[in-house]
Amino acid sequence: MAVLPFRLRLRTAAISGLSPSTSVVCPSRQHRDGGSFSCRAAAAAGGPIIVSGDPPTFVSAPGRRIVAVGDLHGDLHQTRAALVMAGVLSAESDCHVWTGGQTVLVQVGDILDRGEDEIAILSLLSSLNVQAKSQGGAVFQVNGNHETMNVEGDFRYVDPGSFDECIRFLEYLEEFDGEWDDAFLNWVNVSQRWKEEYRVSPNGDWLPLNFVKKNKGFAARASLFKQGGPLACELARHPVVLNVNDWMFCHGGLLPHHVEYGIERINKEVSNWMQCSNEDSDDTNLPFMATRGYDSVVWTRLYSQDSVERTRRSWDLSSIIAEQTLKSVGAKGMVVGHTPQTRGVNCKCDGKVWCIDVGMSYGVLHSRPEVLEIVNDRPRVLKGQRDSYDEMEVLDYL
């Protein structure tokens, strides 16, 4: 097993009560990521799932059903509801069992911020991935702008409850004697019990003058998400652009200059940046192409803006750009999140781009979950009844 560059003894011992000699051990990528995986059931679906790239960039999953889920923003309850509706998670609230068989699940980023169960959601998805692989399925995550912001140390949108989760998670790590893999995968199973035991009034311990609590929470989060920190290294396992069966998945959108720069190169640069703990290294420079600017992979809203906010010329141009981008990578379609869709999951750019962020988190619009299902290259929206939200509510969020 590989030891993370980050060790809890550096700055977190004082926060969590860990002994100075304690270190967090993270499993090798082969243990949970792997290059290919299969089981007997995979033969019925057309063969094993083959993953290329580190982090994963190209995925061949013959005959698989694909389910895509949008922004989750720390809301475990809504995350569970979306996954149950998609048929990949057991409905029982006290267990987290993969029920998707050979399904491939893709989450398109922004798990972090605005909600209080971020680490629990990361843990849940990783646990489901382990289970899915044993059945010929898989779970993939794509990093969004809120993931890169937290690795940068930008905590402006962190829910007070998430600072509490970071403090408790560091304390909990001590119970596993530094074994990161077991601790991380099991966190979703204990986090809710911990919340019930320590439940206080909303923001009760986060009053403006409670400097001790605020500083402790900030320090805990910084130690987990800083470059080379354990959760930054978890995020580094995941790409910012993913190709599954010639469908492109990314948070904001893929543009022609991203393709020209190189998708694998973008993924590798962001992963290296997240893992780097050496402040003197060039890898500490944030990869601009993927994470900076209005036209970067995680920030662009070229495809996801609502039509009422744009001119006809702008609308036509985005469709042309989408067509050029997809043609350059030989893809059939693109799936993005990032911008809440007031009318639910929908397709834009003459059917080339699917926008699947419905603002389901209580920290955004608290809308009813919706997911996108792709079977035999035919997309359809899975949803229940949902509330409607006007454009001003979305603009307030943005």
CSV table of C-alpha atoms in Angstrom, one decimal, residues 5-367:
chain,number,residue,atom,x,y,z
A,5,PRO,CA,2.6,12.5,0.9
A,6,PHE,CA,0.4,13.9,3.7
A,7,ARG,CA,0.9,12.6,7.2
A,8,LEU,CA,-1.5,13.4,10.0
A,9,ARG,CA,1.4,14.0,12.4
A,10,LEU,CA,2.4,17.2,10.6
A,11,ARG,CA,-0.3,19.5,11.7
A,12,THR,CA,-3.4,17.6,12.6
A,13,ALA,CA,-2.3,15.8,15.8
A,14,ALA,CA,-3.2,18.9,17.8
A,15,ILE,CA,-6.6,19.1,16.1
A,16,SER,CA,-7.7,15.5,16.3
A,17,GLY,CA,-5.8,14.1,19.3
A,18,LEU,CA,-3.8,11.7,17.1
A,19,SER,CA,-0.3,10.8,18.3
A,20,PRO,CA,2.6,12.5,16.5
A,21,SER,CA,3.7,9.2,15.1
A,22,THR,CA,0.4,8.4,13.5
A,23,SER,CA,0.3,8.3,9.7
A,24,VAL,CA,-2.5,7.8,7.2
A,25,VAL,CA,-1.9,5.0,4.7
A,26,CYS,CA,-3.8,5.2,1.5
A,27,PRO,CA,-4.3,2.2,-0.8
A,28,SER,CA,-2.6,2.0,-4.1
A,29,ARG,CA,-4.6,3.1,-7.1
A,30,GLN,CA,-4.7,-0.5,-8.3
A,31,HIS,CA,-6.7,-1.5,-5.3
A,32,ARG,CA,-9.7,0.7,-6.1
A,33,ASP,CA,-9.1,2.2,-9.5
A,34,GLY,CA,-7.4,-0.5,-11.6
A,35,GLY,CA,-6.8,-0.8,-15.3
A,36,SER,CA,-9.6,-3.3,-16.0
A,37,PHE,CA,-11.9,-5.4,-14.0
A,38,SER,CA,-14.5,-8.1,-14.7
A,39,CYS,CA,-16.6,-10.9,-13.3
A,40,ARG,CA,-18.6,-13.7,-14.7
A,41,ALA,CA,-21.5,-11.4,-15.2
A,42,ALA,CA,-19.5,-9.2,-17.4
A,43,ALA,CA,-19.6,-11.7,-20.2
A,44,ALA,CA,-23.3,-11.2,-20.5
A,45,ALA,CA,-22.8,-7.4,-20.9
A,46,GLY,CA,-20.3,-7.8,-23.7
A,47,GLY,CA,-17.0,-8.0,-21.9
A,48,PRO,CA,-15.0,-6.5,-19.0
A,49,ILE,CA,-14.8,-2.8,-18.3
A,50,ILE,CA,-11.5,-1.4,-19.5
A,51,VAL,CA,-10.1,1.8,-18.0
A,52,SER,CA,-7.3,3.8,-19.6
A,53,GLY,CA,-5.4,6.7,-18.1
A,54,ASP,CA,-4.3,7.7,-14.6
A,55,PRO,CA,-6.6,9.2,-13.5
A,56,PRO,CA,-9.2,7.4,-15.6
A,57,THR,CA,-9.8,9.1,-18.9
A,58,PHE,CA,-11.1,6.6,-21.4
A,59,VAL,CA,-13.6,3.8,-20.3
A,60,SER,CA,-14.8,1.0,-22.5
A,61,ALA,CA,-17.8,-0.6,-20.9
A,62,PRO,CA,-19.5,-2.8,-23.6
A,63,GLY,CA,-23.2,-3.2,-23.3
A,64,ARG,CA,-23.4,-1.3,-20.0
A,65,ARG,CA,-26.2,0.9,-18.9
A,66,ILE,CA,-24.8,4.4,-18.0
A,67,VAL,CA,-26.4,6.6,-15.3
A,68,ALA,CA,-25.2,10.2,-14.8
A,69,VAL,CA,-25.8,12.2,-11.7
A,70,GLY,CA,-25.3,16.0,-11.4
A,71,ASP,CA,-24.1,18.3,-8.6
A,72,LEU,CA,-24.6,16.9,-5.0
A,73,HIS,CA,-23.2,19.7,-2.8
A,74,GLY,CA,-22.9,17.9,0.4
A,75,ASP,CA,-26.5,16.7,0.7
A,76,LEU,CA,-26.4,13.0,1.5
A,77,HIS,CA,-30.2,12.6,1.8
A,78,GLN,CA,-30.7,13.9,-1.8
A,79,THR,CA,-27.7,11.9,-3.0
A,80,ARG,CA,-29.3,8.7,-1.7
A,81,ALA,CA,-32.6,9.6,-3.2
A,82,ALA,CA,-31.0,10.1,-6.6
A,83,LEU,CA,-29.1,6.9,-6.5
A,84,VAL,CA,-32.1,4.9,-5.3
A,85,MET,CA,-34.2,6.3,-8.1
A,86,ALA,CA,-31.5,5.4,-10.5
A,87,GLY,CA,-31.6,1.8,-9.3
A,88,VAL,CA,-28.0,1.6,-8.1
A,89,LEU,CA,-28.5,1.9,-4.3
A,90,SER,CA,-30.6,0.0,-1.8
A,91,ALA,CA,-33.6,1.9,-0.5
A,92,GLU,CA,-32.9,1.0,3.2
A,93,SER,CA,-31.5,4.0,5.0
A,94,ASP,CA,-29.3,2.0,7.4
A,95,CYS,CA,-27.2,0.3,4.7
A,96,HIS,CA,-25.5,1.3,1.5
A,97,VAL,CA,-25.6,-1.6,-0.9
A,98,TRP,CA,-25.0,-1.4,-4.6
A,99,THR,CA,-28.0,-2.7,-6.5
A,100,GLY,CA,-27.0,-1.5,-10.0
A,101,GLY,CA,-25.4,-4.8,-11.2
A,102,GLN,CA,-23.3,-4.0,-14.3
A,103,THR,CA,-24.5,-0.3,-14.5
A,104,VAL,CA,-21.8,2.4,-14.9
A,105,LEU,CA,-22.5,5.4,-12.6
A,106,VAL,CA,-20.9,8.8,-13.4
A,107,GLN,CA,-21.1,11.7,-11.0
A,108,VAL,CA,-20.1,15.0,-12.8
A,109,GLY,CA,-18.6,17.0,-9.9
A,110,ASP,CA,-19.4,19.5,-7.2
A,111,ILE,CA,-19.8,17.0,-4.3
A,112,LEU,CA,-18.2,19.6,-2.0
A,113,ASP,CA,-19.6,22.9,-0.5
A,114,ARG,CA,-23.1,24.1,0.4
A,115,GLY,CA,-24.0,20.9,2.4
A,116,GLU,CA,-22.7,19.2,5.5
A,117,ASP,CA,-22.1,15.6,4.4
A,118,GLU,CA,-19.4,15.9,1.8
A,119,ILE,CA,-16.9,13.3,3.1
A,120,ALA,CA,-19.8,10.9,3.7
A,121,ILE,CA,-20.8,11.3,0.0
A,122,LEU,CA,-17.2,10.7,-1.2
A,123,SER,CA,-17.1,7.7,1.1
A,124,LEU,CA,-20.4,6.4,-0.2
A,125,LEU,CA,-19.4,6.6,-3.9
A,126,SER,CA,-16.0,4.9,-3.2
A,127,SER,CA,-17.8,2.1,-1.3
A,128,LEU,CA,-20.3,1.6,-4.1
A,129,ASN,CA,-17.5,1.5,-6.6
A,130,VAL,CA,-15.8,-1.4,-4.8
A,131,GLN,CA,-19.2,-3.3,-4.7
A,132,ALA,CA,-20.0,-2.4,-8.3
A,133,LYS,CA,-16.7,-3.8,-9.6
A,134,SER,CA,-17.5,-7.2,-8.1
A,135,GLN,CA,-20.7,-7.3,-10.2
A,136,GLY,CA,-19.2,-6.0,-13.5
A,137,GLY,CA,-20.3,-2.4,-12.9
A,138,ALA,CA,-18.3,0.7,-11.9
A,139,VAL,CA,-18.6,4.2,-10.3
A,140,PHE,CA,-16.7,7.2,-11.7
A,141,GLN,CA,-16.4,10.7,-10.3
A,142,VAL,CA,-15.5,13.8,-12.2
A,143,ASN,CA,-14.0,16.8,-10.3
A,144,GLY,CA,-15.8,20.1,-10.5
A,145,ASN,CA,-14.9,23.7,-9.6
A,146,HIS,CA,-15.8,23.3,-6.0
A,147,GLU,CA,-13.3,20.4,-5.7
A,148,THR,CA,-10.5,22.5,-7.1
A,149,MET,CA,-11.5,25.5,-5.0
A,150,ASN,CA,-11.2,23.5,-1.8
A,151,VAL,CA,-7.8,22.1,-2.7
A,152,GLU,CA,-6.8,25.8,-3.3
A,153,GLY,CA,-8.0,26.5,0.3
A,154,ASP,CA,-11.0,28.5,-0.9
A,155,PHE,CA,-13.6,27.7,1.8
A,156,ARG,CA,-16.1,30.5,1.1
A,157,TYR,CA,-19.0,28.1,0.3
A,158,VAL,CA,-18.4,25.5,3.1
A,159,ASP,CA,-21.4,24.7,5.2
A,160,PRO,CA,-20.7,25.1,9.0
A,161,GLY,CA,-21.7,21.4,9.4
A,162,SER,CA,-18.9,20.4,7.0
A,163,PHE,CA,-16.3,22.0,9.2
A,164,ASP,CA,-17.8,19.8,12.0
A,165,GLU,CA,-17.6,16.8,9.8
A,166,CYS,CA,-13.9,17.4,9.1
A,167,ILE,CA,-13.1,17.7,12.8
A,168,ARG,CA,-15.0,14.4,13.6
A,169,PHE,CA,-13.4,12.6,10.6
A,170,LEU,CA,-9.9,13.4,11.8
A,171,GLU,CA,-10.8,12.1,15.3
A,172,TYR,CA,-12.4,9.0,13.7
A,173,LEU,CA,-9.2,8.2,11.7
A,174,GLU,CA,-7.4,7.4,15.0
A,175,GLU,CA,-9.7,4.4,15.5
A,176,PHE,CA,-8.3,2.8,12.3
A,177,ASP,CA,-4.6,3.1,13.4
A,178,GLY,CA,-3.7,5.0,10.3
A,179,GLU,CA,-5.4,2.6,7.8
A,180,TRP,CA,-6.8,5.2,5.4
A,181,ASP,CA,-8.7,2.8,3.0
A,182,ASP,CA,-10.8,1.1,5.7
A,183,ALA,CA,-11.5,4.4,7.5
A,184,PHE,CA,-12.5,6.2,4.4
A,185,LEU,CA,-14.8,3.5,3.0
A,186,ASN,CA,-16.5,3.0,6.3
A,187,TRP,CA,-17.1,6.7,7.1
A,188,VAL,CA,-20.5,6.9,5.4
A,189,ASN,CA,-21.7,4.1,7.7
A,190,VAL,CA,-20.8,5.9,10.9
A,191,SER,CA,-21.2,9.6,10.0
A,192,GLN,CA,-25.0,9.7,10.4
A,193,ARG,CA,-24.8,8.0,13.8
A,194,TRP,CA,-22.3,10.5,14.9
A,195,LYS,CA,-24.5,13.4,13.7
A,196,GLU,CA,-27.4,12.0,15.8
A,197,GLU,CA,-25.3,11.8,18.9
A,198,TYR,CA,-23.8,15.2,18.6
A,199,ARG,CA,-26.7,17.0,17.0
A,200,VAL,CA,-27.0,20.7,18.1
A,201,SER,CA,-29.1,23.6,16.8
A,202,PRO,CA,-28.1,24.7,13.3
A,203,ASN,CA,-24.9,26.7,13.4
A,204,GLY,CA,-25.1,26.6,17.2
A,205,ASP,CA,-21.4,26.3,17.7
A,206,TRP,CA,-20.5,28.6,14.8
A,207,LEU,CA,-21.5,32.0,16.3
A,208,PRO,CA,-19.3,34.8,15.0
A,209,LEU,CA,-17.5,35.1,18.4
A,210,ASN,CA,-16.7,31.4,18.7
A,211,PHE,CA,-13.2,31.8,17.4
A,212,VAL,CA,-11.8,28.6,18.9
A,213,LYS,CA,-14.4,26.4,17.2
A,214,LYS,CA,-14.1,28.2,13.9
A,215,ASN,CA,-10.3,28.0,13.9
A,216,LYS,CA,-10.4,24.3,14.8
A,217,GLY,CA,-12.8,23.6,11.9
A,218,PHE,CA,-10.8,25.6,9.4
A,219,ALA,CA,-7.5,23.9,10.4
A,220,ALA,CA,-9.1,20.4,10.2
A,221,ARG,CA,-10.5,21.1,6.7
A,222,ALA,CA,-7.2,22.7,5.5
A,223,SER,CA,-5.2,19.6,6.6
A,224,LEU,CA,-7.6,17.3,4.8
A,225,PHE,CA,-8.0,19.2,1.5
A,226,LYS,CA,-4.6,21.0,1.1
A,227,GLN,CA,-2.4,19.8,-1.7
A,228,GLY,CA,-1.1,16.4,-0.7
A,229,GLY,CA,-3.7,16.0,2.0
A,230,PRO,CA,-5.6,12.8,2.3
A,231,LEU,CA,-8.9,14.1,0.7
A,232,ALA,CA,-7.0,16.0,-1.9
A,233,CYS,CA,-5.3,12.7,-2.8
A,234,GLU,CA,-8.7,11.0,-3.0
A,235,LEU,CA,-9.9,13.7,-5.4
A,236,ALA,CA,-6.7,13.3,-7.4
A,237,ARG,CA,-7.9,9.7,-8.3
A,238,HIS,CA,-10.6,11.3,-10.4
A,239,PRO,CA,-10.4,13.1,-13.7
A,240,VAL,CA,-12.0,16.4,-14.9
A,241,VAL,CA,-12.9,14.9,-18.3
A,242,LEU,CA,-14.1,11.3,-18.7
A,243,ASN,CA,-14.9,9.4,-21.9
A,244,VAL,CA,-17.3,6.5,-21.3
A,245,ASN,CA,-18.3,4.6,-24.4
A,246,ASP,CA,-17.7,7.8,-26.5
A,247,TRP,CA,-19.8,9.9,-24.3
A,248,MET,CA,-18.0,12.9,-22.7
A,249,PHE,CA,-18.6,13.7,-19.0
A,250,CYS,CA,-17.2,16.9,-17.4
A,251,HIS,CA,-18.4,19.5,-15.0
A,252,GLY,CA,-18.6,22.7,-17.0
A,253,GLY,CA,-17.9,21.7,-20.5
A,254,LEU,CA,-15.3,20.5,-23.0
A,255,LEU,CA,-14.2,23.1,-25.7
A,256,PRO,CA,-12.0,22.7,-28.8
A,257,HIS,CA,-8.9,24.2,-27.1
A,258,HIS,CA,-9.2,21.7,-24.3
A,259,VAL,CA,-9.1,18.9,-26.9
A,260,GLU,CA,-6.1,20.4,-28.6
A,261,TYR,CA,-4.3,20.7,-25.3
A,262,GLY,CA,-5.0,17.1,-24.6
A,263,ILE,CA,-7.6,15.5,-22.4
A,264,GLU,CA,-5.2,13.0,-20.7
A,265,ARG,CA,-2.7,15.9,-20.2
A,266,ILE,CA,-5.4,18.0,-18.5
A,267,ASN,CA,-6.4,15.1,-16.2
A,268,LYS,CA,-2.8,14.3,-15.3
A,269,GLU,CA,-1.9,17.9,-14.5
A,270,VAL,CA,-4.9,18.4,-12.2
A,271,SER,CA,-4.2,15.1,-10.5
A,272,ASN,CA,-0.5,15.9,-9.9
A,273,TRP,CA,-1.4,19.4,-8.6
A,274,MET,CA,-3.8,18.0,-6.1
A,275,GLN,CA,-1.3,15.4,-4.8
A,276,CYS,CA,1.7,17.7,-4.7
A,277,SER,CA,2.9,18.5,-1.2
A,278,ASN,CA,6.2,20.2,-2.1
A,279,GLU,CA,5.7,23.9,-2.2
A,280,ASP,CA,8.9,24.3,-4.3
A,281,SER,CA,7.6,22.1,-7.1
A,282,ASP,CA,6.2,23.4,-10.3
A,283,ASP,CA,3.2,21.1,-9.7
A,284,THR,CA,1.9,23.6,-7.1
A,285,ASN,CA,0.8,25.9,-10.0
A,286,LEU,CA,-2.9,25.5,-10.5
A,287,PRO,CA,-3.6,24.0,-14.0
A,288,PHE,CA,-5.1,27.0,-15.8
A,289,MET,CA,-6.7,25.1,-18.7
A,290,ALA,CA,-8.8,23.0,-16.5
A,291,THR,CA,-9.6,25.1,-13.5
A,292,ARG,CA,-9.2,28.8,-14.2
A,293,GLY,CA,-11.2,31.3,-16.3
A,294,TYR,CA,-14.6,31.4,-17.8
A,295,ASP,CA,-13.6,29.0,-20.6
A,296,SER,CA,-11.9,26.3,-18.4
A,297,VAL,CA,-13.3,22.8,-18.1
A,298,VAL,CA,-14.8,23.2,-14.7
A,299,TRP,CA,-16.0,26.8,-15.0
A,300,THR,CA,-17.5,27.3,-18.5
A,301,ARG,CA,-21.2,27.7,-18.8
A,302,LEU,CA,-21.2,28.0,-22.6
A,303,TYR,CA,-23.5,24.9,-23.0
A,304,SER,CA,-25.5,25.1,-19.7
A,305,GLN,CA,-26.9,28.6,-19.6
A,306,ASP,CA,-30.6,28.9,-20.1
A,307,SER,CA,-31.8,30.0,-23.5
A,308,VAL,CA,-33.6,33.0,-22.0
A,309,GLU,CA,-30.3,34.5,-20.8
A,310,ARG,CA,-28.7,34.4,-24.3
A,311,THR,CA,-29.0,35.8,-27.7
A,312,ARG,CA,-29.9,33.7,-30.7
A,313,ARG,CA,-26.4,34.2,-32.1
A,314,SER,CA,-24.8,33.0,-28.9
A,315,TRP,CA,-27.1,30.0,-28.8
A,316,ASP,CA,-26.2,29.0,-32.4
A,317,LEU,CA,-22.5,29.5,-31.7
A,318,SER,CA,-22.6,27.2,-28.7
A,319,SER,CA,-24.2,24.5,-30.8
A,320,ILE,CA,-21.5,24.8,-33.5
A,321,ILE,CA,-18.7,24.7,-30.8
A,322,ALA,CA,-20.3,21.6,-29.3
A,323,GLU,CA,-20.5,19.9,-32.6
A,324,GLN,CA,-16.8,20.7,-33.4
A,325,THR,CA,-15.7,19.5,-30.0
A,326,LEU,CA,-17.5,16.2,-30.2
A,327,LYS,CA,-16.4,15.6,-33.7
A,328,SER,CA,-12.7,16.2,-32.7
A,329,VAL,CA,-12.9,13.5,-30.1
A,330,GLY,CA,-15.2,11.2,-32.0
A,331,ALA,CA,-17.9,11.4,-29.2
A,332,LYS,CA,-21.6,10.9,-29.5
A,333,GLY,CA,-22.6,13.5,-26.8
A,334,MET,CA,-21.6,15.4,-23.8
A,335,VAL,CA,-23.0,15.5,-20.2
A,336,VAL,CA,-22.3,18.4,-18.0
A,337,GLY,CA,-23.4,19.9,-14.6
A,338,HIS,CA,-22.4,23.2,-13.0
A,339,THR,CA,-25.4,25.3,-13.8
A,340,PRO,CA,-28.8,24.5,-12.1
A,341,GLN,CA,-31.5,23.8,-14.6
A,342,THR,CA,-34.8,25.3,-13.6
A,343,ARG,CA,-36.8,22.9,-15.7
A,344,GLY,CA,-34.9,19.7,-14.8
A,345,VAL,CA,-32.4,17.7,-16.8
A,346,ASN,CA,-32.5,18.7,-20.5
A,347,CYS,CA,-30.5,18.7,-23.7
A,348,LYS,CA,-29.2,21.7,-25.4
A,349,CYS,CA,-27.1,22.5,-28.5
A,350,ASP,CA,-29.4,20.6,-30.9
A,351,GLY,CA,-29.3,17.6,-28.7
A,352,LYS,CA,-25.6,17.3,-28.4
A,353,VAL,CA,-25.2,18.4,-24.7
A,354,TRP,CA,-27.1,17.1,-21.7
A,355,CYS,CA,-27.3,19.4,-18.7
A,356,ILE,CA,-28.0,17.4,-15.5
A,357,ASP,CA,-27.4,19.8,-12.6
A,358,VAL,CA,-30.9,20.2,-11.1
A,359,GLY,CA,-29.8,22.0,-7.9
A,360,MET,CA,-31.0,19.1,-5.7
A,361,SER,CA,-28.9,20.0,-2.6
A,362,TYR,CA,-30.7,21.8,0.2
A,363,GLY,CA,-27.8,24.3,-0.1
A,364,VAL,CA,-28.9,25.2,-3.7
A,365,LEU,CA,-32.5,24.8,-4.8
A,366,HIS,CA,-33.5,21.6,-2.9
A,367,SER,CA,-35.2,20.4,-6.0
